[in-house]
Short mmCIF file of C-alpha atoms and ligand atoms in Angstrom, two decimals:
data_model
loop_
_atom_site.label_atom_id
_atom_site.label_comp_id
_atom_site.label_asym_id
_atom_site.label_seq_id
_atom_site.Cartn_x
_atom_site.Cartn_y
_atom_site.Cartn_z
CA UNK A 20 70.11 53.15 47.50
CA UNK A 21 68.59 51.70 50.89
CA UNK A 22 65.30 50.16 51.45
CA UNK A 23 62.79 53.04 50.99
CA UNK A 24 60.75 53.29 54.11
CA UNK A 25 58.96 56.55 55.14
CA UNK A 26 60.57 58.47 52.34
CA UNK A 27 64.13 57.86 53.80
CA UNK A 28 66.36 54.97 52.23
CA UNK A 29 67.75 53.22 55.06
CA UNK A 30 70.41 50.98 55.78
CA UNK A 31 71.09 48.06 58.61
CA UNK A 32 74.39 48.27 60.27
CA UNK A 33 75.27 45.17 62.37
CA UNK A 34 78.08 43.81 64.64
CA UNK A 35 79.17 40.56 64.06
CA UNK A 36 80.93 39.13 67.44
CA UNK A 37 83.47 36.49 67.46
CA UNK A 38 83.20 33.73 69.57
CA UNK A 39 85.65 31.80 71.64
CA UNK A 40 84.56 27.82 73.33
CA UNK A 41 85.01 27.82 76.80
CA UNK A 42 84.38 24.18 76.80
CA UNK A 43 84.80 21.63 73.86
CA UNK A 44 84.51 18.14 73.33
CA UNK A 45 84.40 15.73 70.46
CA UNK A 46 81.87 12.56 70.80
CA UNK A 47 82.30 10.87 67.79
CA UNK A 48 82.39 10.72 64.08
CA UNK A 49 78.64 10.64 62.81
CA UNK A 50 77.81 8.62 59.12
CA UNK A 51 77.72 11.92 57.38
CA UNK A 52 81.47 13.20 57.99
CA UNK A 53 80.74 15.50 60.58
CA UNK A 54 81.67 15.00 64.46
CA UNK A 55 79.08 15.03 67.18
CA UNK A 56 80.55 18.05 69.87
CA UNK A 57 79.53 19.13 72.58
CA UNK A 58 80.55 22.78 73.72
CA UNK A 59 79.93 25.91 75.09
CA UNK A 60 80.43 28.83 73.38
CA UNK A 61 80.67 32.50 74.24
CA UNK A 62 80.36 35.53 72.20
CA UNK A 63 83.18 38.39 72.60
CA UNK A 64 83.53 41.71 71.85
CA UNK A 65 85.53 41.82 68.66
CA UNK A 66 83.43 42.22 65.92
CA UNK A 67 82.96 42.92 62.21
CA UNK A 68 81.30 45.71 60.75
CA UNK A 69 78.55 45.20 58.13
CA UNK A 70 76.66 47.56 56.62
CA UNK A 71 73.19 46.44 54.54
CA UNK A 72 71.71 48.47 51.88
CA UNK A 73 69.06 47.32 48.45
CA UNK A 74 71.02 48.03 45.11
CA UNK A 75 70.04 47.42 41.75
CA UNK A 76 72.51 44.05 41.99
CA UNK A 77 73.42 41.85 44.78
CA UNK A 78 77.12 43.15 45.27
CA UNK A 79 79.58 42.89 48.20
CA UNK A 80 83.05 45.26 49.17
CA UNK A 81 85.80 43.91 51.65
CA UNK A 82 88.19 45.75 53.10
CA UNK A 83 90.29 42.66 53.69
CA UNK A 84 91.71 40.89 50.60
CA UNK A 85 92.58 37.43 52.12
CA UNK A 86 88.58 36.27 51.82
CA UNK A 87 86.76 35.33 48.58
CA UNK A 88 84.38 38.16 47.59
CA UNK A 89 82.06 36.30 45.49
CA UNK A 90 78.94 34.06 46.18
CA UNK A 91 81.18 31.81 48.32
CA UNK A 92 81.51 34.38 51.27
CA UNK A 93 78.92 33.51 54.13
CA UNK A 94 77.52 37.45 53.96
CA UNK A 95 76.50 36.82 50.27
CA UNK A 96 75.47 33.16 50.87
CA UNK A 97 73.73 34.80 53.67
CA UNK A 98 71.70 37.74 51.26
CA UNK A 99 71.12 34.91 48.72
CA UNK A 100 69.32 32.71 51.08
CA UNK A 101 67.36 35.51 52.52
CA UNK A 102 66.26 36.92 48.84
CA UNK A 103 65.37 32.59 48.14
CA UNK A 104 63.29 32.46 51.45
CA UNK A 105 61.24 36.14 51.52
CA UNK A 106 60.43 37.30 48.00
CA UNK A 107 60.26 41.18 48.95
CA UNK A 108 64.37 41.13 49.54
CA UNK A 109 65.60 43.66 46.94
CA UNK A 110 69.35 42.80 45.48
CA UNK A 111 71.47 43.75 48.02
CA UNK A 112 74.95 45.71 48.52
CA UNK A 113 76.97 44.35 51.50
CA UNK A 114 79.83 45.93 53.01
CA UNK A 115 82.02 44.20 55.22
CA UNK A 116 85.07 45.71 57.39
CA UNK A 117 87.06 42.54 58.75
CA UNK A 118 87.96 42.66 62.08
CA UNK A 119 88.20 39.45 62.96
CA UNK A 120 90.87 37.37 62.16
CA UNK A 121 90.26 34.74 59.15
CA UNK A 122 90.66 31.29 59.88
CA UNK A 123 91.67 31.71 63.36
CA UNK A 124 88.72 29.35 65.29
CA UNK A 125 86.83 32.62 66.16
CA UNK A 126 83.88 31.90 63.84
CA UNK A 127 84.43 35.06 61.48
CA UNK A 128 82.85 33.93 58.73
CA UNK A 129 80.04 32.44 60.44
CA UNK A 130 79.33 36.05 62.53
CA UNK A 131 79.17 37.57 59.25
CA UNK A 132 76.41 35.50 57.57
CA UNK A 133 74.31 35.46 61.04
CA UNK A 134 74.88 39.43 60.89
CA UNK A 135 73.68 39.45 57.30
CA UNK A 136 70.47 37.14 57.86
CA UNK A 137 69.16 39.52 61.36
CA UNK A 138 70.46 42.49 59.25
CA UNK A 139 67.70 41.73 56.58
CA UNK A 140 65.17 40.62 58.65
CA UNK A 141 65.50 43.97 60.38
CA UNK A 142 65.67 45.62 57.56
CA UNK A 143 62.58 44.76 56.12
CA UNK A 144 60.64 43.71 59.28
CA UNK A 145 60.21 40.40 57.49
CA UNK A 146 57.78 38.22 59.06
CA UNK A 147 60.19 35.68 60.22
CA UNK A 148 60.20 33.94 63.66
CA UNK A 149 63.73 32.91 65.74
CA UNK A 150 63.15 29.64 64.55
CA UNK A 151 63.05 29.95 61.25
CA UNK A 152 65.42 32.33 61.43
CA UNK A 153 67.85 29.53 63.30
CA UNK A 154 67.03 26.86 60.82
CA UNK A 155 68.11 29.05 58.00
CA UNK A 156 71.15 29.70 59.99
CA UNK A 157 72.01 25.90 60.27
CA UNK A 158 71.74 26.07 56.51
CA UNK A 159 74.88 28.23 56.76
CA UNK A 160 77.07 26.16 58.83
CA UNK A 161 76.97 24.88 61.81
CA UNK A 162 78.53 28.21 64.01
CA UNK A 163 75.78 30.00 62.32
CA UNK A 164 73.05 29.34 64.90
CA UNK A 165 75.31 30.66 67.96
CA UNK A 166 76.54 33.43 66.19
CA UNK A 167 72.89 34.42 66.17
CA UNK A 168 71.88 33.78 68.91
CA UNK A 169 74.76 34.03 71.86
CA UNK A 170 75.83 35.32 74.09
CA UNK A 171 76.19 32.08 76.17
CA UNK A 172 75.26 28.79 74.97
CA UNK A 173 75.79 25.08 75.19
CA UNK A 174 76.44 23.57 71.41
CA UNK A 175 75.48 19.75 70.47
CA UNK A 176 74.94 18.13 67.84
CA UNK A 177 77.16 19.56 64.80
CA UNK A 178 77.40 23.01 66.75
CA UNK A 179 74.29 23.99 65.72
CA UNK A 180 71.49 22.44 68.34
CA UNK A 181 71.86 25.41 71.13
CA UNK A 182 70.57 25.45 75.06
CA UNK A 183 70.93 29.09 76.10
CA UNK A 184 72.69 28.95 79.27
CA UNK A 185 72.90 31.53 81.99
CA UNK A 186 75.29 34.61 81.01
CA UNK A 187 79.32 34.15 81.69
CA UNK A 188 80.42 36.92 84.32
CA UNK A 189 82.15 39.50 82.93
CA UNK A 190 85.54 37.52 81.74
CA UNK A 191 88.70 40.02 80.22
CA UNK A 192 90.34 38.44 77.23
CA UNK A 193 93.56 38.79 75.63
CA UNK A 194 93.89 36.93 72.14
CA UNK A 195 96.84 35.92 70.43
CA UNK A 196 96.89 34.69 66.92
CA UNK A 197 99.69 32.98 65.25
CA UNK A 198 100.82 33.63 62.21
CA UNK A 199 99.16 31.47 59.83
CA UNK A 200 95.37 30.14 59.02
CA UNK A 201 94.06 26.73 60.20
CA UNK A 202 91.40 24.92 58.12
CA UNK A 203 88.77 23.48 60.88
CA UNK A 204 88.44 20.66 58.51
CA UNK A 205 91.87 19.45 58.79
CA UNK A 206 91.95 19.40 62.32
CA UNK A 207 88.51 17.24 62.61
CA UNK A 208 89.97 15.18 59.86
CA UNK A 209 92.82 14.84 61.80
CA UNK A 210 91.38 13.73 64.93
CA UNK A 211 91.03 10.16 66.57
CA UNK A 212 88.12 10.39 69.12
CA UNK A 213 88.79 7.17 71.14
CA UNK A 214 91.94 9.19 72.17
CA UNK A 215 90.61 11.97 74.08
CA UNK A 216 90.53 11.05 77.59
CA UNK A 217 89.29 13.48 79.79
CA UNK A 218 86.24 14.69 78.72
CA UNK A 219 84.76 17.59 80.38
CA UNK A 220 81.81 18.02 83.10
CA UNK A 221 79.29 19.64 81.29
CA UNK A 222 77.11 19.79 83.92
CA UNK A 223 79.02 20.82 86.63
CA UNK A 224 80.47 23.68 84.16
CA UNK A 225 76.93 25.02 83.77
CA UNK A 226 76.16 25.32 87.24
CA UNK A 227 79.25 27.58 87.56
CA UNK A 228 77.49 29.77 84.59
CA UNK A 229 74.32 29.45 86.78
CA UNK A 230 76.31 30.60 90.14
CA UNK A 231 78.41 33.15 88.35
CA UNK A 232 81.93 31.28 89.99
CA UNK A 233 84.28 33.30 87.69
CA UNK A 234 87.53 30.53 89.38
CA UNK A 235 85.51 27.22 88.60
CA UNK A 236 84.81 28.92 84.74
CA UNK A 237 88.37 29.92 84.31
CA UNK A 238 89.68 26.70 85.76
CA UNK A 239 87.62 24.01 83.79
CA UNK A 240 88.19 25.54 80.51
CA UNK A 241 88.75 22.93 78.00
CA UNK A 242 89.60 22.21 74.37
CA UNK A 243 89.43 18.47 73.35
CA UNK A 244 90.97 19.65 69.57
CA UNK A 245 93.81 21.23 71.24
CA UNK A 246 96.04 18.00 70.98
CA UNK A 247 95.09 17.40 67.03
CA UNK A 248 95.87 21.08 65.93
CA UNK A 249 99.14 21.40 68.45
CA UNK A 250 100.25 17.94 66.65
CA UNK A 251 99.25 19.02 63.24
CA UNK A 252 100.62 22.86 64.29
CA UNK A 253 103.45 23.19 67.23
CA UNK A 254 103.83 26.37 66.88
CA UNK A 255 99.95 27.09 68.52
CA UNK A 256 101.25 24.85 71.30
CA UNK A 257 104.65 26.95 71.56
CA UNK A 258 102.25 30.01 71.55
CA UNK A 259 100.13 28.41 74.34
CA UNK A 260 103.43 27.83 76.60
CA UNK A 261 104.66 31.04 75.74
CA UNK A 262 101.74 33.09 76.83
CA UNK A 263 101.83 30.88 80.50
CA UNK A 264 105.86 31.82 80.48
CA UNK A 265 104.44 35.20 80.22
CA UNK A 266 102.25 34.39 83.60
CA UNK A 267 98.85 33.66 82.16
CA UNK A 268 97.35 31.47 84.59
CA UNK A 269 93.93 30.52 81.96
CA UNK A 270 94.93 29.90 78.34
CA UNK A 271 93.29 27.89 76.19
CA UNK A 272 92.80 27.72 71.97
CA UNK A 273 89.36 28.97 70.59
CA UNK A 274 87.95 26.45 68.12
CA UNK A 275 89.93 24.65 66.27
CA UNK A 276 92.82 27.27 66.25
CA UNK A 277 95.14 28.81 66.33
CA UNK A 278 94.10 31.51 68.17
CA UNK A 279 94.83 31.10 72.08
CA UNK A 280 92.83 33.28 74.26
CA UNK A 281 93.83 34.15 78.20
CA UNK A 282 90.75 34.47 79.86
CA UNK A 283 91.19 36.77 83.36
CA UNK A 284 88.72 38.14 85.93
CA UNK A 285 90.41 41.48 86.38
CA UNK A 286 90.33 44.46 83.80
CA UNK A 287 93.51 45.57 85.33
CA UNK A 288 95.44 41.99 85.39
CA UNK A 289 93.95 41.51 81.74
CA UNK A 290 95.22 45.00 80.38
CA UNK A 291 98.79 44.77 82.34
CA UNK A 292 99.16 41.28 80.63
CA UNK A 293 98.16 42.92 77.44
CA UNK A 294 101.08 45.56 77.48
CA UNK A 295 103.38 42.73 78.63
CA UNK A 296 102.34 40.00 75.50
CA UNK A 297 102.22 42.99 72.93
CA UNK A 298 106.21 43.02 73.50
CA UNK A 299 105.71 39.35 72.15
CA UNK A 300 102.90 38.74 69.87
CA UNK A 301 102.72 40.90 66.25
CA UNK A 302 98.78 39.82 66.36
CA UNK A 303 97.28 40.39 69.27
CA UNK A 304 93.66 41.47 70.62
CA UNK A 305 92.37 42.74 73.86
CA UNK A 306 88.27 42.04 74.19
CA UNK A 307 86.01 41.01 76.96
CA UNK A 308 82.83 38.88 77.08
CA UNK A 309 79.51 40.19 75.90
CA UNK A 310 76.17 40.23 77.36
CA UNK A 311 72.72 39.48 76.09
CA UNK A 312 72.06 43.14 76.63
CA UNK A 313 75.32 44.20 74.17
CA UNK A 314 74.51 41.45 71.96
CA UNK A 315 70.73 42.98 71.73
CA UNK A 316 72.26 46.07 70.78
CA UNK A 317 73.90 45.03 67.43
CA UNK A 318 71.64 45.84 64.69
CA UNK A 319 70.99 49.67 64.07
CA UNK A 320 68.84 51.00 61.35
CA UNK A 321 69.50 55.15 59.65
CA UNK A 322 69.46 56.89 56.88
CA UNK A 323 71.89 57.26 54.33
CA UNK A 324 73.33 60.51 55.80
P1 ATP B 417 85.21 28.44 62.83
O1 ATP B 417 85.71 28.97 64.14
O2 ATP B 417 83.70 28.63 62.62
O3 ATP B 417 85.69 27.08 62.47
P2 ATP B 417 87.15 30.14 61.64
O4 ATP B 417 87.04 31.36 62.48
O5 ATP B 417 88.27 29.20 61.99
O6 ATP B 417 85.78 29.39 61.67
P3 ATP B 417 86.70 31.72 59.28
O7 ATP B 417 87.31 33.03 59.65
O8 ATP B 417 85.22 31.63 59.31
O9 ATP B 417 87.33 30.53 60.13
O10 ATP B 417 87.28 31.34 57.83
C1 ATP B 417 87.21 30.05 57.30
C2 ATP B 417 87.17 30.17 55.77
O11 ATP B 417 85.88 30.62 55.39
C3 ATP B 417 88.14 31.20 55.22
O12 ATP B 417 89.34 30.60 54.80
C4 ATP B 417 87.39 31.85 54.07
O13 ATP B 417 87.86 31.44 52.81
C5 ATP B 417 85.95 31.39 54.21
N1 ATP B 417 84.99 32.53 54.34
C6 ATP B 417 83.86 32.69 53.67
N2 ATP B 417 83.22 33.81 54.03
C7 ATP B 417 83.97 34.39 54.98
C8 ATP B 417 83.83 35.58 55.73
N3 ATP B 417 82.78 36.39 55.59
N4 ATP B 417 84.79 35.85 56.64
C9 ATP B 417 85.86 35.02 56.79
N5 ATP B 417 86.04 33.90 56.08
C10 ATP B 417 85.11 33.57 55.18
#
């Protein structure tokens, strides 16, 4: 049963990008546990699939099994904090098809609980501004607020104090992840921030978003957690070399791994590498960059036909 509107029970049907950091440094270690970073992040076009419907009880099906798929998954912390917030939010029943890659520094759980919180507000055209909307995002995690609000953006704070920043050119992606999970916390945990040396220029990274320099964005990509996972992890480092063996000129880990993305200007460099690496890699992507106009696009409202 969907949310009766007009006669017709509808459903919300939203596309939850992953995102990769095209810049990201670690400041320091605040009083409450949590690191102060500073990054920028940018949404991609490998998403997951959620479909949003009212039930009689708040229920939620998977089609992955390596994900808890009780209150503890972000879509259902997402529908619980929506139905706390905005009494006329029915019990809810949540699908979600995985595409995304769990644990793998891409933000897949956060996408799917900013997915879930615009796919309710959509839903039922709930009075509820950006900001609010953004602050019960934060709630979430701190990837929540990006996922929501992408495509480009520059991350302080925790991750989730965002400056939109001008949209990345068009950048082709090929995405290799490793074989096993990485827990975000570890890696932070793992991390000594009087260590990391060369810290990026922010500024002059954002005037390259501003000027659209595809060879200055490509160049400057950096990843201050890279050292902690690869020492914690070699074989994301081995994965790293291997992909440059392969003739990758731009690699870099999303996050805190272990996915390593190669970021290319050319479709037709990108999608030769692709067929090359796929020789290589069991789990591999191909994706590009999104725009604020694709990113726009991802909520769509029908009937249950
Ligand atoms: P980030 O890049 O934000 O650090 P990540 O991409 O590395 O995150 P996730 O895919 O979000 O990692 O998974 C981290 C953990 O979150 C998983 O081990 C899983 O148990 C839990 N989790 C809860 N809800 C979800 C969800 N909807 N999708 C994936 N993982 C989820």
């Amino acid at each position: 049963m969907g949310a009766l509107q007009g006669g017709l029970y509808l459903k919300a049907k939203i596309k939850g990008y992953a995102k990769i950091n095209l810049l990201l440094d670690v400041l320091r270690k605040r009083n409450d546990g949590y690191h102060d970073v500073q990054m920028i992040m940018q949404a991609i076009d490998l998403y997951d699939e959620i479909i949003i419907q009212s039930a009689e009880t708040n229920r939620l099906w998977l089609t992955t099994a390596n994900i808890p798929n009780d209150e503890s998954n972000l879509a259902m912390q997402a529908a619980l904090l929506m139905q706390k917030n905005f009494s006329q939010v029915p019990p809810l029943a949540i699908e979600l098809k995985k595409n995304i890659p769990v644990a793998a520094g891409l933000a897949g759980g956060s996408t799917d609980g900013a997915a879930v919180l615009l796919g309710i507000k959509t839903l039922f055209h709930l009075e509820c501004s950006m900001d609010k909307l953004l602050q019960l995002a934060a709630q979430l995690g701190s990837d929540v607020p990006f996922c929501l609000s992408g495509p480009t953006a520059l991350a302080s704070g925790r991750g989730e104090i965002l400056t939109a920043l001008a949209e990345c050119p068009r950048l082709y992606l090929v995405l290799v992840k490793p074989p096993f999970g990485v827990s975000t916390a570890e890696i932070y945990g793992h991390l000594n921030t009087a260590e990391i040396k060369d810290r990026p220029d922010f500024d002059y990274y954002c005037q390259a978003l501003q000027t659209q320099n595809s060879k200055i964005i490509l160049s400057h990509m950096s990843n201050a957690l890279e050292r902690s996972t690869f020492a914690l992890y070699p074989d994301v480092a081995e994965t790293k070399r291997q992909l440059q063996q392969l003739g990758a000129k731009y690699v870099l880990m999303s996050g805190s791994g272990p996915t390593v993305f190669c970021a290319f200007q050319e479709k037709i460099e990108a999608e030769t590498f692709y067929k090359k690496a796929k020789e290589y890699f069991q789990e591999i992507y191909f994706s590009q960059t999104i725009t604020a106009t694709e990113l726009k696009e991802r909520v769509s409202i029908s009937d249950e036909s």
